[in-house]
Coordinates of C-alpha atoms in Angstrom, one line a residue:
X1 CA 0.0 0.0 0.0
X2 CA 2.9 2.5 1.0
X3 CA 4.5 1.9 -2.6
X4 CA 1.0 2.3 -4.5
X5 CA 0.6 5.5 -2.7
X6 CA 4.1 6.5 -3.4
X7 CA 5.7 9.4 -5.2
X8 CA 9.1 8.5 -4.7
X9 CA 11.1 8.5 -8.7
X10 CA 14.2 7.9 -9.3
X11 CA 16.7 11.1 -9.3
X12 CA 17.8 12.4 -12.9
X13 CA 20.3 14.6 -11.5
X14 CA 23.7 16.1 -13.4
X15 CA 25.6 13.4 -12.5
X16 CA 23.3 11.3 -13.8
X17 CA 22.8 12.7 -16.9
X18 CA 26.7 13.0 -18.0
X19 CA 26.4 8.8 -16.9
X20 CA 24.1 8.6 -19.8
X21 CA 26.0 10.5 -22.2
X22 CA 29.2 10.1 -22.1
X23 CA 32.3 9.0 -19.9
X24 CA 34.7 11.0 -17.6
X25 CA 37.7 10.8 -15.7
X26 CA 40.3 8.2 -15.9
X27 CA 38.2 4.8 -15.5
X28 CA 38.5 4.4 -11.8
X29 CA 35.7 4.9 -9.0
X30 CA 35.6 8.3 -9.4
X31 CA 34.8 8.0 -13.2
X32 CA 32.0 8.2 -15.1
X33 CA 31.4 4.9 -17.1
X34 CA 28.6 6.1 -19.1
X35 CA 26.7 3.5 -18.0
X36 CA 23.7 3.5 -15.6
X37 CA 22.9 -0.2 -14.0
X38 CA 19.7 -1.3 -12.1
X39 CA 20.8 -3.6 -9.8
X40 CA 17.7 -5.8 -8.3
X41 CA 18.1 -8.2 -5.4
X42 CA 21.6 -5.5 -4.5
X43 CA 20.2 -6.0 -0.6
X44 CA 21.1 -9.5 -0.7
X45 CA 24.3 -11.9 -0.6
X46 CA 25.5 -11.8 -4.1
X47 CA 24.5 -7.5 -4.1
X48 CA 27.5 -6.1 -2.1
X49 CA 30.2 -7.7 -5.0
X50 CA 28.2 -7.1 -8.0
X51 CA 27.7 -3.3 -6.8
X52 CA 31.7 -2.4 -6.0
X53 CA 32.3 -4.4 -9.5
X54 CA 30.9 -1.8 -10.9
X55 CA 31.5 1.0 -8.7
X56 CA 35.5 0.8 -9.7
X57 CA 34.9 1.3 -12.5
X58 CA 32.9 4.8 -12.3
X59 CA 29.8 3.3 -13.1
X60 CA 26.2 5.1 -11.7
X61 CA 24.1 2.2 -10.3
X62 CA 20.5 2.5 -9.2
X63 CA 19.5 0.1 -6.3
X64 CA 15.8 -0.9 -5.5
X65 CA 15.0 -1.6 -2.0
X66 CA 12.4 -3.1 0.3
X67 CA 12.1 -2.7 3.8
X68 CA 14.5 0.7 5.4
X69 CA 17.7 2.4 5.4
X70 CA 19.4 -1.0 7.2
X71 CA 18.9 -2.8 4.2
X72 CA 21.1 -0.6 1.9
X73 CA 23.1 1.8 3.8
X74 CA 26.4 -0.6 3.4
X75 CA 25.8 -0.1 -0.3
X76 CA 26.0 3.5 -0.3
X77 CA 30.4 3.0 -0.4
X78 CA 30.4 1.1 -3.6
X79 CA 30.8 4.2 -5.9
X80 CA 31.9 7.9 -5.4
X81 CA 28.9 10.9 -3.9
X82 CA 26.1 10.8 -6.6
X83 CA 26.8 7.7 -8.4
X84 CA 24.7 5.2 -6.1
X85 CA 20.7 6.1 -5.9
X86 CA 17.9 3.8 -3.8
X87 CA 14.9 3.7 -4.3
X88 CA 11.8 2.0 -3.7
X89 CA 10.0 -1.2 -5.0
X90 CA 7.7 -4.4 -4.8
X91 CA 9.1 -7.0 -6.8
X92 CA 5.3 -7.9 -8.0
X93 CA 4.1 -4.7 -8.3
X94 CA 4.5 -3.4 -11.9
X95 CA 4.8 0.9 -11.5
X96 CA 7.7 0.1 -9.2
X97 CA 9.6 -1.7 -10.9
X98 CA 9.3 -0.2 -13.9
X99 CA 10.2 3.2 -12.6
X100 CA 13.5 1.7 -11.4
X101 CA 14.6 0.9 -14.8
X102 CA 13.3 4.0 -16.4
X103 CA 16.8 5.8 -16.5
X104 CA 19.0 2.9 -16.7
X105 CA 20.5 1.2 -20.0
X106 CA 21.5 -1.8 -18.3
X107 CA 19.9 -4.0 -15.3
X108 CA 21.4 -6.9 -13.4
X109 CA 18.6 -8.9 -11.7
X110 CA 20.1 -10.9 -8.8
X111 CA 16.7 -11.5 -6.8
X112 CA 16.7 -15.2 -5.2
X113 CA 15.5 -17.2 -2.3
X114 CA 16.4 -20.6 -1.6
X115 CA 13.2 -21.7 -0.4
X116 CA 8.9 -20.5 0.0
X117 CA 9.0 -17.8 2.6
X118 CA 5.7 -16.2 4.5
X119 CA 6.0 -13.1 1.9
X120 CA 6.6 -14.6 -1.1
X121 CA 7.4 -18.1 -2.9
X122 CA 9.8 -19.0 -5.2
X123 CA 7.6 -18.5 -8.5
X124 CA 7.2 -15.4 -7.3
X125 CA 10.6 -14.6 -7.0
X126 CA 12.0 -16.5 -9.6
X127 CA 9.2 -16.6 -12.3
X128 CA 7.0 -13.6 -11.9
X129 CA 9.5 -11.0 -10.2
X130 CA 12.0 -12.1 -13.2
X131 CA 9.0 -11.6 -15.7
X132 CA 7.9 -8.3 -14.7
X133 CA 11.7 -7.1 -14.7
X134 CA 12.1 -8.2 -18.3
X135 CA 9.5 -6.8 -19.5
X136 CA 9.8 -3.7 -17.9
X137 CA 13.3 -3.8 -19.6
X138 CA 12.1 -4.2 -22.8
X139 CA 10.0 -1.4 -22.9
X140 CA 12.3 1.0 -21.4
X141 CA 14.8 -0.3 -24.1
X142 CA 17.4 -1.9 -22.1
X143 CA 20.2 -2.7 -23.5
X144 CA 21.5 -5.1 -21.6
X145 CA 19.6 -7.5 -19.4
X146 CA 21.9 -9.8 -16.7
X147 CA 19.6 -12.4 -15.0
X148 CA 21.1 -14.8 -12.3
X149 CA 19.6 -17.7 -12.6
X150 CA 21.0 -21.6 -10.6
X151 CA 23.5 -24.2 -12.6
X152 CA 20.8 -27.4 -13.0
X153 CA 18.3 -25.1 -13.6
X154 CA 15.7 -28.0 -15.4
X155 CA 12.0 -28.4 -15.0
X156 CA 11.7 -31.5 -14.6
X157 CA 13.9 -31.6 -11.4
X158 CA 12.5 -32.9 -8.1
X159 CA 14.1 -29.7 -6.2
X160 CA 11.6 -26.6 -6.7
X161 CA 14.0 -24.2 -6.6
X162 CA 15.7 -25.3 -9.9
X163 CA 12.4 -25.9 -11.4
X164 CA 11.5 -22.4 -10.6
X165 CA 14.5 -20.8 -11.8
X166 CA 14.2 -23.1 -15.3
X167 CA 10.9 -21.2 -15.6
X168 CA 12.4 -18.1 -14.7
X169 CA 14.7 -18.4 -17.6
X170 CA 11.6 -19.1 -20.0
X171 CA 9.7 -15.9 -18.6
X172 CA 13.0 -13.6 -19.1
X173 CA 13.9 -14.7 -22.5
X174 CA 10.4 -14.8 -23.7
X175 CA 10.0 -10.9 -22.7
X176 CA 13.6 -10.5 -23.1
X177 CA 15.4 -12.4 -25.9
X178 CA 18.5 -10.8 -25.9
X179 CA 18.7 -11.4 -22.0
X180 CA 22.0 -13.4 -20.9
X181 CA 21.4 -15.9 -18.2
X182 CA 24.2 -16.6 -15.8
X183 CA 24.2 -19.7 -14.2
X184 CA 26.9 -19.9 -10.3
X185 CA 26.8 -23.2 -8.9
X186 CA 26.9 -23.0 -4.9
X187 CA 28.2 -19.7 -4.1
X188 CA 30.8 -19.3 -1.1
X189 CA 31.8 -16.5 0.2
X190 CA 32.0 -14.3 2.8
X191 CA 28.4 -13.8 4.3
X192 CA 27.5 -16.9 2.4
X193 CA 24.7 -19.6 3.5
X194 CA 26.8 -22.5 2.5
X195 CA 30.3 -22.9 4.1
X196 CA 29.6 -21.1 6.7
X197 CA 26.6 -22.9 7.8
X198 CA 28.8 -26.3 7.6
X199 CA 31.2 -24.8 9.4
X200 CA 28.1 -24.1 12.0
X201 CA 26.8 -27.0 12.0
X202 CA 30.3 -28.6 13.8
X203 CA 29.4 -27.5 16.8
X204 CA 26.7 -29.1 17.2
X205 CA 26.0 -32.8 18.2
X206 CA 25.5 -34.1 15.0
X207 CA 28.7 -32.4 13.7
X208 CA 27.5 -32.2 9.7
X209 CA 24.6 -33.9 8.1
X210 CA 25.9 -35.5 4.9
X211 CA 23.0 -36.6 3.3
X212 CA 23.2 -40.0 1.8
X213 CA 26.8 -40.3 2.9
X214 CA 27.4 -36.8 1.2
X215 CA 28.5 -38.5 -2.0
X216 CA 27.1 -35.4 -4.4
X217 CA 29.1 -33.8 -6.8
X218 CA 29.4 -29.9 -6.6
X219 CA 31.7 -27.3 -8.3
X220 CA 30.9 -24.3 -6.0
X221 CA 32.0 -20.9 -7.1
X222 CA 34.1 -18.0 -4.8
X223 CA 31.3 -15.0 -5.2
X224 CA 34.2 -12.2 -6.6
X225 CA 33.9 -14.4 -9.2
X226 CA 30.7 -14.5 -10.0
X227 CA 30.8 -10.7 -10.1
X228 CA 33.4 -10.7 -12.3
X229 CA 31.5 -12.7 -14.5
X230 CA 28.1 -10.5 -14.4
X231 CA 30.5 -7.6 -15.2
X232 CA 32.2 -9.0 -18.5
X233 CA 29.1 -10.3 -18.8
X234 CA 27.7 -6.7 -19.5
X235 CA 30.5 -5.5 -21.1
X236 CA 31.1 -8.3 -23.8
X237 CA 28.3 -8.0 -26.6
X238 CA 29.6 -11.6 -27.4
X239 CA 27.3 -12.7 -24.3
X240 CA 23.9 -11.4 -25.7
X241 CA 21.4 -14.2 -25.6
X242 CA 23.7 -16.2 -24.3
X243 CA 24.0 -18.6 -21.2
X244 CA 26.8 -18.4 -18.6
X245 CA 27.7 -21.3 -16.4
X246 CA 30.1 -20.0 -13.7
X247 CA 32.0 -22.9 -11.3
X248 CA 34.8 -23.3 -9.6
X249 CA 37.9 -25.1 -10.8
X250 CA 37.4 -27.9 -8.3
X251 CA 35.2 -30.9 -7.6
X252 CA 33.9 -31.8 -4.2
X253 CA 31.8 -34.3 -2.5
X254 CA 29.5 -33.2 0.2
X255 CA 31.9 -35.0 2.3
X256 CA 35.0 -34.0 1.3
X257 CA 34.1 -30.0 1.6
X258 CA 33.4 -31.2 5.3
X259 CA 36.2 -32.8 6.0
X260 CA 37.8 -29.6 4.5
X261 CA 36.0 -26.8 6.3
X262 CA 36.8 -29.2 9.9
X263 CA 40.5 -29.2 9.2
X264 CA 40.3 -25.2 8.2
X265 CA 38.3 -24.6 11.7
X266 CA 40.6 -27.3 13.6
X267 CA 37.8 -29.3 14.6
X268 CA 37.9 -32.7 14.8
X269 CA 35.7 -34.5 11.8
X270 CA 32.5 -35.4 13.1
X271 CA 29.6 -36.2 10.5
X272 CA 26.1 -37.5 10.7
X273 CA 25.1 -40.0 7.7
X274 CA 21.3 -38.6 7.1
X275 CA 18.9 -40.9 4.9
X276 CA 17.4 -38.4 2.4
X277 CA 14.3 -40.2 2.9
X278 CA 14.3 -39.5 6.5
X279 CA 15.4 -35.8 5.9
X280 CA 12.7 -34.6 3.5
X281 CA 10.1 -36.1 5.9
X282 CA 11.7 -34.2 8.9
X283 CA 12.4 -30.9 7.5
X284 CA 9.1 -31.0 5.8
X285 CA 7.5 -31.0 9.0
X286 CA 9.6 -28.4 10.4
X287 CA 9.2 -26.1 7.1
X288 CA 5.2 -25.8 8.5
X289 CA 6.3 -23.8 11.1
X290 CA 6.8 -19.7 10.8
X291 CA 10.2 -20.2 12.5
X292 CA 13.2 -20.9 9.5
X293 CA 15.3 -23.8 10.6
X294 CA 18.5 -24.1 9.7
X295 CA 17.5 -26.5 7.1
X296 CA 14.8 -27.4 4.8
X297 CA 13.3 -30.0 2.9
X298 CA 14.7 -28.1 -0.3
X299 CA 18.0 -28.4 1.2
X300 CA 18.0 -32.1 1.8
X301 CA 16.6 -32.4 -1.8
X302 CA 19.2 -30.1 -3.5
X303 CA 22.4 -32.0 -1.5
X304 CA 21.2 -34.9 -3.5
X305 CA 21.5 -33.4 -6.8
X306 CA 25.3 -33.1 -8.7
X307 CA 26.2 -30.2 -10.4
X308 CA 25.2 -31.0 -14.2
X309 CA 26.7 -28.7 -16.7
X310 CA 25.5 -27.8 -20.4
X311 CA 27.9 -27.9 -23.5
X312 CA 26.9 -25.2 -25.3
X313 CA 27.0 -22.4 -22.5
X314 CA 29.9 -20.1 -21.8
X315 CA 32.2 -20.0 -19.1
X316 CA 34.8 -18.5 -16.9
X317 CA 37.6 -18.8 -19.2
X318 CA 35.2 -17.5 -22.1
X319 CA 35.6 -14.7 -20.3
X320 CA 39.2 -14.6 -19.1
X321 CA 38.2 -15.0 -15.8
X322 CA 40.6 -17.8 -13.4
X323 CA 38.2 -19.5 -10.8
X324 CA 39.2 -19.1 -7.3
X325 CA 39.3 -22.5 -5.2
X326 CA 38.3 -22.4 -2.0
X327 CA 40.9 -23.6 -0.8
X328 CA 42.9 -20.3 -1.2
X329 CA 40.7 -18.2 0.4
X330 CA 38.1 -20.3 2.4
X331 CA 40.6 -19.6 5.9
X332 CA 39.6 -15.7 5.1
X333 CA 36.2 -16.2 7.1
X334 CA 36.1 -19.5 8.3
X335 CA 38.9 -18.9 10.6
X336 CA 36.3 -17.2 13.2
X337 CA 34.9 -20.4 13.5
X338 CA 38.0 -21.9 15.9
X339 CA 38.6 -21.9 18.7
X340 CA 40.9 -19.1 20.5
X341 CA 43.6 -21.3 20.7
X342 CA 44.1 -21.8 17.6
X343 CA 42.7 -19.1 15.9
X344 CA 46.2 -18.3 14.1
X345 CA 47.2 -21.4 13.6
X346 CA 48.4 -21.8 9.8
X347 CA 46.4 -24.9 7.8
X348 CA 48.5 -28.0 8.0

């Protein structure tokens, strides 16, 4: 209702306006790219990298928001005074999100959730939120369209959040054929919901749940990467319409990336073996409740599922990017995970 009743539009002001016609300085933060980017979805994990990507390089961003100031503030740093504007939107409301691409000639839609919240569910953010951004694109004459979609992305999976973001990839190309769809397996990183929730999970009696012995496959991917890749992505025409699969340079089982992430904390190795069958019926029960658990049944599903890669797409080195493995730069935040004793210990 607030938004409906809104007046709020997005700033046109000087700044902005040399953005859109031309470039200044000497390329660095305090440039002007010439480019303006909508960035949806900026408020969440992936937001913080792609938004200083593209502040070094001088280039104006314009972040939608929900909720208050808290949810963007640590954005404002990305680029220099007057080259980072909020403002507000409802993904499903139309006017909104049009008006955040009205000045823009490029729009980077990172908006995710890894499961059905009380707010909204996953065809809502995947399907329908991704639709109504595309389209709004293409009317405002985008020129580039970035959307983040999930590597396994198929329809016919049994995990609903692939399904969903295969369906999200139908709505954006359909409104949006020139759209390129980028494709991160698990993403670590910093603030991430993957490593550091194994690492988490050590403390507690169960140590980590490996879920069918934790024999999947995974590639996951060091989130500067994946910026990197959304950037070039933009910048290289040679992308347009295209599909970008982004993984890292090393394999791991479930099993082996906790046996990893214990020797990094200097824990000792303690697993749980979890039946998958016994998971989904546990976690199913407890995704009822309004409380989030630290697990769901989409989790138990998706930890069964290996990474599966397509042929055709583009990759990392298509774009002259070196993946990072995590083992180079996994200590960087796992480290506060040990205890004091050995909390500068080097890895063995």
């Amino acid at each position: 209702l607030l938004l409906r009743n809104a007046t709020t539009k997005v700033a046109v002001t000087t700044t902005a306006m040399r953005a859109m016609s031309g470039k200044a300085g000497s390329g660095g933060r305090c440039s002007i790219a010439g480019d303006t980017v909508t960035v949806f979805g900026a408020t969440g994990f992936m937001g913080r990298y792609v938004c200083n990507r593209l502040g070094k390089t001088g280039t104006q961003q314009v972040i939608p928001f929900r909720g208050d100031v808290h949810a963007y503030r640590h954005l404002r740093v990305t680029g220099d005074v007057g080259q980072v504007h909020f403002v507000p939107y409802q993904l499903l409301d139309k006017e909104s999100v049009a008006n955040a691409v009205q000045h823009s000639n490029m729009v980077v839609n990172l908006v995710g959730a890894d499961e059905d919240t009380r707010h909204f569910n996953l065809d809502d953010c995947h399907v329908i939120g991704a639709r109504n951004i595309a389209e709004a694109c293409a009317e405002a004459g985008v020129e580039r369209l970035i959307h983040l979609s999930a590597l396994g992305a198929d329809k016919d999976s049994e995990s609903e959040f692939l399904v969903s973001k295969a369906r999200g990839e139908e709505a954006v190309l359909e409104a949006f054929p020139e759209a390129t769809i980028v494709r991160p397996s698990r993403i670590f990183g910093y603030e991430d919901r993957f490593t550091n929730l194994l690492a988490g999970f050590q403390s507690m009696p169960t140590g980590q749940l490996l879920v069918d012995g934790g024999n999947t496959c995974i590639r996951p991917v060091y989130s500067l990467d994946v910026a990197d890749a959304i950037f070039e992505s933009l910048q290289n025409p040679a992308t347009i319409s295209q599909v970008v699969e982004v993984y890292g340079p090393d394999a791991y089982s479930f099993k082996d990336l906790a046996s990893y992430i214990n020797r990094t904390i200097a824990k000792p190795n303690k697993t749980t073996y979890l039946p998958s069958q016994i998971g989904k019926i546990v976690f199913g029960l407890t995704d009822l409740f309004w409380v989030q658990f630290l697990l769901s049944k989409e989790d138990i599903i998706r930890a069964t599922i290996d990474d599966k890669f397509d042929v055709n797409a583009l990759t990392l080195g298509d774009l002259n990017i070196t993946p990072t493995p995590l083992s180079k730069v996994g200590i960087n935040w796992l480290r506060r995970f040990r205890s004091p004793s050995f909390h500068d210990e080097l890895i063995e």
